[in-house]
Amino acid sequence: MSERKPKDYGKTRGVRGAGEVPAEPEGASPEEGRGVSRREFLAAAGFTLAGAVVAGCARAPVEKAIPYLVQPEHIVPGRAYHYASTCGGCASSCGVVVKNRDGRPIKVEGNAEHPLSRGGLCAVGQATVLGLYDSHRLASPLAGGRETTWAAVDRAVGERLAAIRAEGGAVRFLSGTEASPTARAEIERFLAGFASGRHVEYDTLSSAAILDAHERTHGARLLPRYHLDRSEVIVGVDADFLGTWISPVEYTAGYRAGRTLEGRPPRLSYHVQFESRMSLTGSNADVRYAVRPGDLGVVMDGLARRLAARAGVVVPGEGGGAEPFPAETLDRLAERLWRARGRSLVLCGSQEIQTQLRCNFVNHLLGNYGATLEVARPSFQRRGSDRALEELQRELNRGEVAALFVRDVDPVYDLPDGETWARAMKEVALTVSFAASVDETASVSAYVCPDHHYLEAWRDAEPAAGVFGLTQPALSPLGGTRAMIESLAVWRGEAKAAYDLIREHWEARVYPLAVPERTFRTFWERAVHDGYVEVATEAVAGGEFDMSAVRPGYEAPAAAEGAFALVLYPKVAIVDGHHASNPWLQELPDPVTKAVWDNYACLSPRAAAAQGLAEGDVVRVEAPGGTTAEFPVLVQPGQHDGVVAVALGYGRRETRRFAGIGPRWLEGRPTVEEGGVVGTRAAPFLAWENGTRRYLREGVKVVKTGKRHDLAITQGHHSLSVPPELATPGAETRPIVQETTLPAFVGNPAAGGHPHHNPAPGSREDLWPDDHKYPGHHWGIVVDLNACTGCSACVVSCQAENNLPVVGKDEVRRSREMHWLRIDRYYAGPEAAPTVVHQPMFCQHCDYAPCETVCPVLATVHSREGLSEQVYNRCVGTRFCEANCPYKVRRFNWFHYRRDDERENLVLNPDVVVRSRGVMEKCTFCVQRIQEAKIEAKRQGRAPEEGDIRTACQQSCPAGAIVFGDLNDPRSRVSRLAADPRRYDVLAELNLRPSVGYLRLVRNTA
C-alpha cells in the first residue's frame, strides 16, 4: 500500500526543486588549461584509455545532480514510492497502486485490498501507463482545429453559452458511463443552468438490454452486481465475463474463488457456456456449446420453461422454437441448476431484451436474486441507454440541439451511422470534445478541451453501490490539459480546482454514510491513503419481481440459405478501440487467436473449407442494406459453422502513426495495410433494433476476393493431439499440458499424470554433474492451470516491468516477437467442439539448462540462487542457446528497436537495462525485484519473507494463477505447491530440472 502519509493537495508532491546557478560554467574546473592533471592521468591509465591522454584537455561535459530544496516526505531519490489510486482505463474502476520513480509513474499494479478487483489488473489497465507518455496527446485546447489558449476557449464558449441560455436552447452532454459521482454532480449543476439540458450516457459495448430488462422486472433500471464467488453452477449465454464483459477483473477473481479445489470435497464450480464464437470465457468452460446466435434465445427459453415446471409456476405463452440440441442436454442442466438454487448464476450478454427478460426469470426461479446477484446495491459500471442515444440522434438530425459536449466516447467512430453524426454535429452551434487526442468526433468539434490522463488527475469513482474509489495524481500534467469538471465549473461561473470539487462532494455526499465518529479530515486522508472506501448506502428502490413482464415462447429467426450470421465482438486488448493507439496492446497476442496488429473474419474450419478459403485469404463481408468491408480470414476451431465473427475497435484514424512501426531498418516501408490504419472499422455493421444496438447481423454473405493479407500470428502449433507417427498405445494427447476430471481427482490427487523416469542426480544414467547446490534461496514459480484463464494481463505487465520493445507487425510475421512471457493456447479433440487450455510459458530456469552448455562465451550462467542469468555484455548473438532451448522462451534482439520518443521513454524502468541489438533476452524472474527486496530486508536486519518479492506477472494476475517464492523455504506457498500431487514439469523426460512447475488442470465434467 502507499508508503507515504496522505497530504493536502498543494503541498510539494515529488516535484524536483530548482537548484542554484553554479558559479562556474558547465564543464569548467580550476584545473582547466593546466594540461592533464595527475588525477586525470591515473584515471585514464587505469582504464587504458590512451586516447584520453592524447586528447589532453578534451573532457566530457559535467552533469550535476540537482537536489531537492524541500524534499517531499517519504521520497528518496532512486527509490520507488507508491500511490493508491483508481484505474481510469474503463468504467470498471479497479483499484490500483501506482509505482513512481523520481517523479514519474513507471508501473501500475492492482490494489490487493480493493473489494472489487482484489489485486488483479487487466492488460488494458497495465498498459495505461504507456498512454500517459503518449506524445500524440494534446498539450493545449484546439479551436477550429488549431491550438489556442484556455482563456480564449473560456471566453468563446462562455459567450456562446450565454447566448444559448438567453435563447432557451437545448444543451446535451454525451458521455460514456460516468463512473465519477463528482463528475455526475458537476454535469447536473452545469446543465441545470439551461432551459433544456440533459445528460445522455451510452456504452460503446452496450449492456443496455440488461438494464432495460430489470426496469421491467424490478421497476428500476439497474445493472446487478454479480457474485461468481458464491456460485456453484455458472451458466454463460453469450457473456464473455472473463474477457471483455462489464468487469472482467472482478469476475475473474470471483470465478477463481469458486474453483480453488480446496476442502473436502474440493470446491470447483460447474461452468457451462453457450456461444456462437470461441470467446476467452468459452475456452475456460467445463462444458461449451457452439450455438447459432439466433438460437441463444431458444436456449434461454428452454431453461426458463424447464425451471418453471420444477417450481410449479404457470407461465403464459406457447412453446418456443426447435432447440439446437437434444432435449436431454437442457434437461440435465436445468436439473443441476435446480439442485443449486441460491448458489447458481445465469449470465446473459445478449442485446435482445426478450432474452434478458428470460434470464431474469431464470435467476428469479432459482432464488439467485439477493444471493449470487444483487439489485439492492447494484453495479454502476454500465449505465448507458441506447434509447436515450437514439433520441439524441433524432434531435441532432432535426437541428434541435444548440450545444453538444462529448466526453469519453467517439460517436462518429463508435456508431454505425457515424457519418450522419459527423454531418449533424457540424450544424450544431457549439460542439465541445474533451478528448485527449484528435479522434473522429474531435475532428468535427468546434472546440477540443483535452482532459488530463487519469494518472495526472484528481478523480473519483463509484463502480458499485457503497464502493468509492479515489484517483490521485502521480505527477503534474505533462501538457496544458485541464480536468473536465474544472472546465464545467469555469463555464458555469464558479471556477474551482478538481481537488476542491471532489473533496467538497465527498464531504457532503460520501462522508455522511461513513462511521460518524471520525472527522472528515481523518476520513479523507484514509481514503487518499487506501485509494477507496466502503460505506453503507441505501438500497435501490425496486419492487418485487414482475412475472407479467416475462412471456416465454421464442422463435429463432430463420437462417437464409448459404448466408452467415455476423457477430461483432471486442478483443481483450483493443476492446472498443478506446486504447487502439497503445502499441503494447496492438502487439499483445489475442488469447484465443494469437494474432496481433489486425482484425479479421473468423470462420470455422468447416465453413472455410466449404468456401474454399484458407487463412490470410481476403473476403468481402456483405450485409443486407449494402454495408460491405474486406477482412482477411482466420480459421477458428470451435466456432459455429454459420457464423462469421469480426472484432470491433480497429480502423481508427489515430493508428495511422503505426504505419512503418518496427526496427530502424524498416523506416519508410509501410507495414500497416488498409490505408495506413490498423485493421478495418467494423462499426458500420452494427444495427439498431427495438431501441438497442445489436452486435449481430443475419443474412450476411462472405465473398472470396482473390486477395491475400498475411496475418501476424505468434503461435504456429495449436494442437495437443499426438501425431499418428508419434502415437503410442494409450496416448491421445501430448503431456505438455496435463489434465484430469474432478471425480478422478477426488479419488487420486495425482490423477492425470504422465510418469517419466528421471535418473537420480549423480547416477551413472545422469549425464549432468550434480553440482547445483542452493544453500540459501532457490527461487521458483508454480503455475496453477486451473486458475489461469489466458487473459494475458501478465504479458503486458512483464513488458512494462522489463522494458520490452514493440517490434511491429512485420517482425512478428517473421517470428521475432520480443515478449519474455507468452500464453500458449492449445486445442484438443475435434475441431468443431475442441477443449481449450492456456499455459503461461517463460524461462524455466532449469538446473540442467541446455542453453548454458552451448554458449561459447559463457553469456548464460547459473546463479547460486537457481536463476539462469543472461550476461548481456558477454553475448555475441550466436543464438546457440535459443536453438538448444526446448521451451523456446529465449528472444533475440535483432535490431535497435524504436526508442526515439523522449516522452515515451519516460515509461522505461530504470532498474532494468535497455538492451542493445544483438543480444539474447529472456525472463529473469524479475531479478531486479528480488535484489531490491533482499536489500530492503537487509536494511531492516531480517531475512526476506513470504510476500516481499512478487514478480510482475504474479502481481498482475487477476486469478492468482502464478506463485513465486523460495523453494528452499518449506513454509513458503510456492514450496507447498511444488509438493502438491497435481504438480508436474513440462518436458520432464528431458531431465532438465526446471524451477517452474505446473499444477494439472481439473475439469468439472461429471
PDB file of C-alpha atoms in Angstrom, residues 56-294:
ATOM      1  CA  GLY A  56      44.712  16.148 -23.055  1.00  0.00           C
ATOM      2  CA  CYS A  57      42.137  18.741 -22.125  1.00  0.00           C
ATOM      3  CA  ALA A  58      39.244  17.153 -24.065  1.00  0.00           C
ATOM      4  CA  ARG A  59      36.665  16.480 -21.374  1.00  0.00           C
ATOM      5  CA  ALA A  60      33.134  15.118 -21.236  1.00  0.00           C
ATOM      6  CA  PRO A  61      30.581  17.699 -20.076  1.00  0.00           C
ATOM      7  CA  VAL A  62      29.966  17.709 -16.351  1.00  0.00           C
ATOM      8  CA  GLU A  63      26.480  16.625 -15.283  1.00  0.00           C
ATOM      9  CA  LYS A  64      25.299  17.984 -11.950  1.00  0.00           C
ATOM     10  CA  ALA A  65      22.613  16.312  -9.882  1.00  0.00           C
ATOM     11  CA  ILE A  66      20.117  18.872  -8.617  1.00  0.00           C
ATOM     12  CA  PRO A  67      18.975  18.014  -5.088  1.00  0.00           C
ATOM     13  CA  TYR A  68      15.552  18.619  -3.609  1.00  0.00           C
ATOM     14  CA  LEU A  69      15.431  22.016  -1.903  1.00  0.00           C
ATOM     15  CA  VAL A  70      12.396  20.788   0.023  1.00  0.00           C
ATOM     16  CA  GLN A  71      12.430  17.006  -0.131  1.00  0.00           C
ATOM     17  CA  PRO A  72       8.925  15.526  -0.156  1.00  0.00           C
ATOM     18  CA  GLU A  73       8.066  13.306   2.746  1.00  0.00           C
ATOM     19  CA  HIS A  74       8.918   9.612   2.335  1.00  0.00           C
ATOM     20  CA  ILE A  75      10.558  10.166  -1.067  1.00  0.00           C
ATOM     21  CA  VAL A  76      14.197   9.176  -1.556  1.00  0.00           C
ATOM     22  CA  PRO A  77      15.856   9.709  -4.938  1.00  0.00           C
ATOM     23  CA  GLY A  78      16.424   6.403  -6.690  1.00  0.00           C
ATOM     24  CA  ARG A  79      13.861   4.507  -4.587  1.00  0.00           C
ATOM     25  CA  ALA A  80      10.335   3.729  -5.673  1.00  0.00           C
ATOM     26  CA  TYR A  81       7.317   5.111  -3.869  1.00  0.00           C
ATOM     27  CA  HIS A  82       3.683   4.255  -4.394  1.00  0.00           C
ATOM     28  CA  TYR A  83       0.282   5.907  -4.642  1.00  0.00           C
ATOM     29  CA  ALA A  84      -3.015   4.119  -4.124  1.00  0.00           C
ATOM     30  CA  SER A  85      -5.384   5.135  -6.883  1.00  0.00           C
ATOM     31  CA  THR A  86      -8.185   4.001  -9.189  1.00  0.00           C
ATOM     32  CA  CYS A  87      -7.668   2.805 -12.747  1.00  0.00           C
ATOM     33  CA  GLY A  88      -9.098   5.049 -15.449  1.00  0.00           C
ATOM     34  CA  GLY A  89      -8.782   2.558 -18.293  1.00  0.00           C
ATOM     35  CA  CYS A  90     -12.527   1.858 -18.317  1.00  0.00           C
ATOM     36  CA  ALA A  91     -15.656   2.217 -16.193  1.00  0.00           C
ATOM     37  CA  SER A  92     -14.800  -0.921 -14.166  1.00  0.00           C
ATOM     38  CA  SER A  93     -12.687   1.372 -11.926  1.00  0.00           C
ATOM     39  CA  CYS A  94     -10.379  -1.249 -10.445  1.00  0.00           C
ATOM     40  CA  GLY A  95      -8.173  -0.310  -7.501  1.00  0.00           C
ATOM     41  CA  VAL A  96      -4.519   0.210  -8.382  1.00  0.00           C
ATOM     42  CA  VAL A  97      -1.199   1.112  -6.818  1.00  0.00           C
ATOM     43  CA  VAL A  98       0.997   3.363  -8.971  1.00  0.00           C
ATOM     44  CA  LYS A  99       4.759   2.865  -8.731  1.00  0.00           C
ATOM     45  CA  ASN A 100       6.747   6.100  -9.090  1.00  0.00           C
ATOM     46  CA  ARG A 101      10.457   6.652  -9.523  1.00  0.00           C
ATOM     47  CA  ASP A 102      11.869  10.172  -9.190  1.00  0.00           C
ATOM     48  CA  GLY A 103       8.608  11.866 -10.007  1.00  0.00           C
ATOM     49  CA  ARG A 104       7.346   9.691 -12.842  1.00  0.00           C
ATOM     50  CA  PRO A 105       4.978   6.704 -12.846  1.00  0.00           C
ATOM     51  CA  ILE A 106       6.568   3.619 -14.395  1.00  0.00           C
ATOM     52  CA  LYS A 107       4.236   0.764 -13.381  1.00  0.00           C
ATOM     53  CA  VAL A 108       0.619   0.212 -12.410  1.00  0.00           C
ATOM     54  CA  GLU A 109      -0.320  -2.734 -10.179  1.00  0.00           C
ATOM     55  CA  GLY A 110      -3.568  -3.983  -8.729  1.00  0.00           C
ATOM     56  CA  ASN A 111      -4.538  -2.940  -5.196  1.00  0.00           C
ATOM     57  CA  ALA A 112      -4.792  -6.188  -3.241  1.00  0.00           C
ATOM     58  CA  GLU A 113      -7.158  -4.622  -0.687  1.00  0.00           C
ATOM     59  CA  HIS A 114      -9.700  -3.302  -3.185  1.00  0.00           C
ATOM     60  CA  PRO A 115     -13.049  -5.077  -2.671  1.00  0.00           C
ATOM     61  CA  LEU A 116     -13.817  -5.456  -6.397  1.00  0.00           C
ATOM     62  CA  SER A 117     -10.557  -6.156  -8.219  1.00  0.00           C
ATOM     63  CA  ARG A 118      -8.765  -7.827  -5.261  1.00  0.00           C
ATOM     64  CA  GLY A 119      -5.262  -7.080  -6.531  1.00  0.00           C
ATOM     65  CA  GLY A 120      -5.679  -8.048 -10.171  1.00  0.00           C
ATOM     66  CA  LEU A 121      -5.446  -5.797 -13.185  1.00  0.00           C
ATOM     67  CA  CYS A 122      -6.256  -6.416 -16.840  1.00  0.00           C
ATOM     68  CA  ALA A 123      -3.969  -5.927 -19.822  1.00  0.00           C
ATOM     69  CA  VAL A 124      -5.564  -2.568 -20.642  1.00  0.00           C
ATOM     70  CA  GLY A 125      -5.028  -1.312 -17.100  1.00  0.00           C
ATOM     71  CA  GLN A 126      -1.374  -2.390 -17.214  1.00  0.00           C
ATOM     72  CA  ALA A 127      -0.871  -0.539 -20.496  1.00  0.00           C
ATOM     73  CA  THR A 128      -2.400   2.766 -19.355  1.00  0.00           C
ATOM     74  CA  VAL A 129       0.988   3.922 -18.048  1.00  0.00           C
ATOM     75  CA  LEU A 130       2.272   3.971 -21.636  1.00  0.00           C
ATOM     76  CA  GLY A 131      -0.740   6.056 -22.642  1.00  0.00           C
ATOM     77  CA  LEU A 132       0.337   8.646 -20.089  1.00  0.00           C
ATOM     78  CA  TYR A 133       3.529   9.312 -22.065  1.00  0.00           C
ATOM     79  CA  ASP A 134       1.865   9.250 -25.472  1.00  0.00           C
ATOM     80  CA  SER A 135       3.481  12.131 -27.353  1.00  0.00           C
ATOM     81  CA  HIS A 136       0.381  12.414 -29.568  1.00  0.00           C
ATOM     82  CA  ARG A 137      -1.794  13.537 -26.663  1.00  0.00           C
ATOM     83  CA  LEU A 138      -2.988  17.099 -26.999  1.00  0.00           C
ATOM     84  CA  ALA A 139      -0.979  19.597 -24.954  1.00  0.00           C
ATOM     85  CA  SER A 140      -3.406  22.503 -25.344  1.00  0.00           C
ATOM     86  CA  PRO A 141      -7.009  23.147 -26.358  1.00  0.00           C
ATOM     87  CA  LEU A 142      -7.998  23.466 -30.007  1.00  0.00           C
ATOM     88  CA  ALA A 143     -10.392  25.869 -31.677  1.00  0.00           C
ATOM     89  CA  GLY A 144     -11.302  25.070 -35.254  1.00  0.00           C
ATOM     90  CA  GLY A 145      -8.525  22.511 -35.333  1.00  0.00           C
ATOM     91  CA  ARG A 146      -5.819  24.988 -34.278  1.00  0.00           C
ATOM     92  CA  GLU A 147      -4.040  25.381 -30.961  1.00  0.00           C
ATOM     93  CA  THR A 148      -5.351  28.112 -28.712  1.00  0.00           C
ATOM     94  CA  THR A 149      -5.327  29.130 -25.044  1.00  0.00           C
ATOM     95  CA  TRP A 150      -7.697  28.203 -22.270  1.00  0.00           C
ATOM     96  CA  ALA A 151      -8.549  31.873 -21.770  1.00  0.00           C
ATOM     97  CA  ALA A 152      -9.618  32.154 -25.408  1.00  0.00           C
ATOM     98  CA  VAL A 153     -11.669  28.951 -25.204  1.00  0.00           C
ATOM     99  CA  ASP A 154     -13.342  30.018 -21.967  1.00  0.00           C
ATOM    100  CA  ARG A 155     -14.221  33.382 -23.439  1.00  0.00           C
ATOM    101  CA  ALA A 156     -15.642  31.944 -26.678  1.00  0.00           C
ATOM    102  CA  VAL A 157     -17.530  29.066 -25.024  1.00  0.00           C
ATOM    103  CA  GLY A 158     -18.850  31.358 -22.288  1.00  0.00           C
ATOM    104  CA  GLU A 159     -20.203  33.842 -24.812  1.00  0.00           C
ATOM    105  CA  ARG A 160     -21.904  31.137 -26.836  1.00  0.00           C
ATOM    106  CA  LEU A 161     -23.413  29.509 -23.722  1.00  0.00           C
ATOM    107  CA  ALA A 162     -24.759  32.874 -22.588  1.00  0.00           C
ATOM    108  CA  ALA A 163     -26.500  33.280 -25.935  1.00  0.00           C
ATOM    109  CA  ILE A 164     -27.922  29.739 -25.755  1.00  0.00           C
ATOM    110  CA  ARG A 165     -29.143  30.394 -22.223  1.00  0.00           C
ATOM    111  CA  ALA A 166     -30.880  33.588 -23.336  1.00  0.00           C
ATOM    112  CA  GLU A 167     -32.465  31.840 -26.318  1.00  0.00           C
ATOM    113  CA  GLY A 168     -33.600  28.830 -24.275  1.00  0.00           C
ATOM    114  CA  GLY A 169     -31.633  26.431 -26.464  1.00  0.00           C
ATOM    115  CA  ALA A 170     -31.128  22.739 -25.743  1.00  0.00           C
ATOM    116  CA  VAL A 171     -27.811  21.613 -24.302  1.00  0.00           C
ATOM    117  CA  ARG A 172     -26.790  17.966 -24.345  1.00  0.00           C
ATOM    118  CA  PHE A 173     -23.869  16.322 -22.563  1.00  0.00           C
ATOM    119  CA  LEU A 174     -22.931  12.989 -24.168  1.00  0.00           C
ATOM    120  CA  SER A 175     -20.599  10.624 -22.330  1.00  0.00           C
ATOM    121  CA  GLY A 176     -19.829   7.023 -21.657  1.00  0.00           C
ATOM    122  CA  THR A 177     -20.851   5.546 -18.335  1.00  0.00           C
ATOM    123  CA  GLU A 178     -19.758   8.285 -15.950  1.00  0.00           C
ATOM    124  CA  ALA A 179     -18.174   6.411 -13.069  1.00  0.00           C
ATOM    125  CA  SER A 180     -17.335   9.562 -11.103  1.00  0.00           C
ATOM    126  CA  PRO A 181     -20.048  10.737  -8.689  1.00  0.00           C
ATOM    127  CA  THR A 182     -18.433  14.173  -8.531  1.00  0.00           C
ATOM    128  CA  ALA A 183     -18.398  14.471 -12.320  1.00  0.00           C
ATOM    129  CA  ARG A 184     -22.052  13.408 -12.496  1.00  0.00           C
ATOM    130  CA  ALA A 185     -22.977  16.041  -9.936  1.00  0.00           C
ATOM    131  CA  GLU A 186     -20.950  18.703 -11.756  1.00  0.00           C
ATOM    132  CA  ILE A 187     -22.595  17.829 -15.082  1.00  0.00           C
ATOM    133  CA  GLU A 188     -26.021  18.123 -13.433  1.00  0.00           C
ATOM    134  CA  ARG A 189     -25.133  21.533 -11.999  1.00  0.00           C
ATOM    135  CA  PHE A 190     -23.868  22.700 -15.357  1.00  0.00           C
ATOM    136  CA  LEU A 191     -26.962  21.520 -17.267  1.00  0.00           C
ATOM    137  CA  ALA A 192     -29.300  22.975 -14.648  1.00  0.00           C
ATOM    138  CA  GLY A 193     -28.391  26.429 -15.904  1.00  0.00           C
ATOM    139  CA  PHE A 194     -30.232  25.884 -19.188  1.00  0.00           C
ATOM    140  CA  ALA A 195     -33.897  25.626 -20.054  1.00  0.00           C
ATOM    141  CA  SER A 196     -33.316  22.245 -21.670  1.00  0.00           C
ATOM    142  CA  GLY A 197     -30.284  20.325 -20.500  1.00  0.00           C
ATOM    143  CA  ARG A 198     -29.858  16.554 -20.466  1.00  0.00           C
ATOM    144  CA  HIS A 199     -27.030  14.121 -19.760  1.00  0.00           C
ATOM    145  CA  VAL A 200     -27.014  11.144 -22.150  1.00  0.00           C
ATOM    146  CA  GLU A 201     -24.800   8.139 -21.433  1.00  0.00           C
ATOM    147  CA  TYR A 202     -24.029   5.297 -23.786  1.00  0.00           C
ATOM    148  CA  ASP A 203     -21.542   2.453 -23.639  1.00  0.00           C
ATOM    149  CA  THR A 204     -19.542   1.601 -26.727  1.00  0.00           C
ATOM    150  CA  LEU A 205     -20.029  -2.029 -25.701  1.00  0.00           C
ATOM    151  CA  SER A 206     -23.629  -1.696 -24.701  1.00  0.00           C
ATOM    152  CA  SER A 207     -25.347  -3.600 -21.902  1.00  0.00           C
ATOM    153  CA  ALA A 208     -28.499  -1.501 -22.184  1.00  0.00           C
ATOM    154  CA  ALA A 209     -30.744  -4.555 -22.636  1.00  0.00           C
ATOM    155  CA  ILE A 210     -29.807  -5.817 -19.143  1.00  0.00           C
ATOM    156  CA  LEU A 211     -30.755  -2.507 -17.537  1.00  0.00           C
ATOM    157  CA  ASP A 212     -33.956  -2.166 -19.591  1.00  0.00           C
ATOM    158  CA  ALA A 213     -34.994  -5.722 -18.706  1.00  0.00           C
ATOM    159  CA  HIS A 214     -34.547  -5.055 -14.979  1.00  0.00           C
ATOM    160  CA  GLU A 215     -36.599  -1.915 -15.315  1.00  0.00           C
ATOM    161  CA  ARG A 216     -39.465  -4.135 -16.491  1.00  0.00           C
ATOM    162  CA  THR A 217     -38.996  -6.960 -13.986  1.00  0.00           C
ATOM    163  CA  HIS A 218     -37.852  -4.999 -10.918  1.00  0.00           C
ATOM    164  CA  GLY A 219     -39.148  -1.487 -11.525  1.00  0.00           C
ATOM    165  CA  ALA A 220     -35.661   0.070 -11.506  1.00  0.00           C
ATOM    166  CA  ARG A 221     -33.237   0.454 -14.379  1.00  0.00           C
ATOM    167  CA  LEU A 222     -30.084  -1.104 -12.956  1.00  0.00           C
ATOM    168  CA  LEU A 223     -27.212  -3.471 -13.541  1.00  0.00           C
ATOM    169  CA  PRO A 224     -26.996  -6.229 -10.909  1.00  0.00           C
ATOM    170  CA  ARG A 225     -23.755  -6.877  -9.118  1.00  0.00           C
ATOM    171  CA  TYR A 226     -22.787 -10.456  -9.934  1.00  0.00           C
ATOM    172  CA  HIS A 227     -21.063 -12.632  -7.309  1.00  0.00           C
ATOM    173  CA  LEU A 228     -19.373 -15.504  -9.067  1.00  0.00           C
ATOM    174  CA  ASP A 229     -17.535 -16.445  -5.864  1.00  0.00           C
ATOM    175  CA  ARG A 230     -20.865 -17.528  -4.324  1.00  0.00           C
ATOM    176  CA  SER A 231     -21.907 -19.603  -7.363  1.00  0.00           C
ATOM    177  CA  GLU A 232     -21.585 -23.364  -7.621  1.00  0.00           C
ATOM    178  CA  VAL A 233     -23.178 -23.588 -11.076  1.00  0.00           C
ATOM    179  CA  ILE A 234     -22.491 -20.859 -13.639  1.00  0.00           C
ATOM    180  CA  VAL A 235     -24.225 -20.669 -17.000  1.00  0.00           C
ATOM    181  CA  GLY A 236     -22.969 -18.127 -19.503  1.00  0.00           C
ATOM    182  CA  VAL A 237     -25.061 -17.259 -22.537  1.00  0.00           C
ATOM    183  CA  ASP A 238     -23.077 -15.088 -24.948  1.00  0.00           C
ATOM    184  CA  ALA A 239     -21.375 -13.362 -21.986  1.00  0.00           C
ATOM    185  CA  ASP A 240     -17.564 -13.191 -22.117  1.00  0.00           C
ATOM    186  CA  PHE A 241     -17.294 -12.318 -18.434  1.00  0.00           C
ATOM    187  CA  LEU A 242     -13.644 -13.452 -18.137  1.00  0.00           C
ATOM    188  CA  GLY A 243     -12.585 -11.454 -21.177  1.00  0.00           C
ATOM    189  CA  THR A 244     -14.383  -8.219 -22.028  1.00  0.00           C
ATOM    190  CA  TRP A 245     -17.866  -8.222 -20.452  1.00  0.00           C
ATOM    191  CA  ILE A 246     -18.557  -5.385 -17.971  1.00  0.00           C
ATOM    192  CA  SER A 247     -15.937  -6.045 -15.226  1.00  0.00           C
ATOM    193  CA  PRO A 248     -13.651  -8.966 -16.182  1.00  0.00           C
ATOM    194  CA  VAL A 249     -11.047  -8.449 -13.441  1.00  0.00           C
ATOM    195  CA  GLU A 250     -13.727  -8.518 -10.750  1.00  0.00           C
ATOM    196  CA  TYR A 251     -15.429 -11.527 -12.327  1.00  0.00           C
ATOM    197  CA  THR A 252     -12.153 -13.410 -12.802  1.00  0.00           C
ATOM    198  CA  ALA A 253     -11.324 -13.002  -9.124  1.00  0.00           C
ATOM    199  CA  GLY A 254     -14.790 -14.272  -8.184  1.00  0.00           C
ATOM    200  CA  TYR A 255     -14.613 -17.112 -10.688  1.00  0.00           C
ATOM    201  CA  ARG A 256     -11.279 -18.216  -9.289  1.00  0.00           C
ATOM    202  CA  ALA A 257     -12.580 -18.085  -5.711  1.00  0.00           C
ATOM    203  CA  GLY A 258     -15.167 -20.702  -6.640  1.00  0.00           C
ATOM    204  CA  ARG A 259     -12.639 -23.029  -8.283  1.00  0.00           C
ATOM    205  CA  THR A 260      -9.869 -23.393  -5.700  1.00  0.00           C
ATOM    206  CA  LEU A 261     -10.030 -27.193  -5.324  1.00  0.00           C
ATOM    207  CA  GLU A 262      -9.708 -26.656  -1.586  1.00  0.00           C
ATOM    208  CA  GLY A 263     -11.650 -28.543   1.040  1.00  0.00           C
ATOM    209  CA  ARG A 264     -13.187 -31.986   1.056  1.00  0.00           C
ATOM    210  CA  PRO A 265     -14.996 -32.331  -1.225  1.00  0.00           C
ATOM    211  CA  PRO A 266     -12.940 -29.865  -3.250  1.00  0.00           C
ATOM    212  CA  ARG A 267     -14.640 -26.679  -4.346  1.00  0.00           C
ATOM    213  CA  LEU A 268     -14.913 -26.452  -8.139  1.00  0.00           C
ATOM    214  CA  SER A 269     -17.851 -24.611  -9.643  1.00  0.00           C
ATOM    215  CA  TYR A 270     -19.519 -26.093 -12.723  1.00  0.00           C
ATOM    216  CA  HIS A 271     -19.367 -23.756 -15.721  1.00  0.00           C
ATOM    217  CA  VAL A 272     -21.413 -24.203 -18.912  1.00  0.00           C
ATOM    218  CA  GLN A 273     -21.089 -21.739 -21.793  1.00  0.00           C
ATOM    219  CA  PHE A 274     -23.416 -21.217 -24.761  1.00  0.00           C
ATOM    220  CA  GLU A 275     -21.956 -19.009 -27.507  1.00  0.00           C
ATOM    221  CA  SER A 276     -21.502 -18.779 -31.248  1.00  0.00           C
ATOM    222  CA  ARG A 277     -17.800 -17.879 -31.416  1.00  0.00           C
ATOM    223  CA  MET A 278     -14.875 -19.045 -29.322  1.00  0.00           C
ATOM    224  CA  SER A 279     -14.515 -16.470 -26.539  1.00  0.00           C
ATOM    225  CA  LEU A 280     -11.974 -16.385 -23.727  1.00  0.00           C
ATOM    226  CA  THR A 281     -14.727 -17.370 -21.287  1.00  0.00           C
ATOM    227  CA  GLY A 282     -15.891 -20.213 -23.519  1.00  0.00           C
ATOM    228  CA  SER A 283     -12.339 -21.516 -23.726  1.00  0.00           C
ATOM    229  CA  ASN A 284     -12.335 -21.876 -19.916  1.00  0.00           C
ATOM    230  CA  ALA A 285     -15.744 -23.522 -19.566  1.00  0.00           C
ATOM    231  CA  ASP A 286     -16.113 -27.066 -18.292  1.00  0.00           C
ATOM    232  CA  VAL A 287     -18.725 -27.662 -20.985  1.00  0.00           C
ATOM    233  CA  ARG A 288     -19.161 -25.450 -24.037  1.00  0.00           C
ATOM    234  CA  TYR A 289     -21.804 -25.471 -26.774  1.00  0.00           C
ATOM    235  CA  ALA A 290     -21.396 -23.651 -30.094  1.00  0.00           C
ATOM    236  CA  VAL A 291     -24.843 -22.270 -30.887  1.00  0.00           C
ATOM    237  CA  ARG A 292     -26.133 -20.197 -33.787  1.00  0.00           C
ATOM    238  CA  PRO A 293     -26.706 -16.622 -32.491  1.00  0.00           C
ATOM    239  CA  GLY A 294     -30.409 -16.743 -33.252  1.00  0.00           C
TER     240      GLY A 294
END
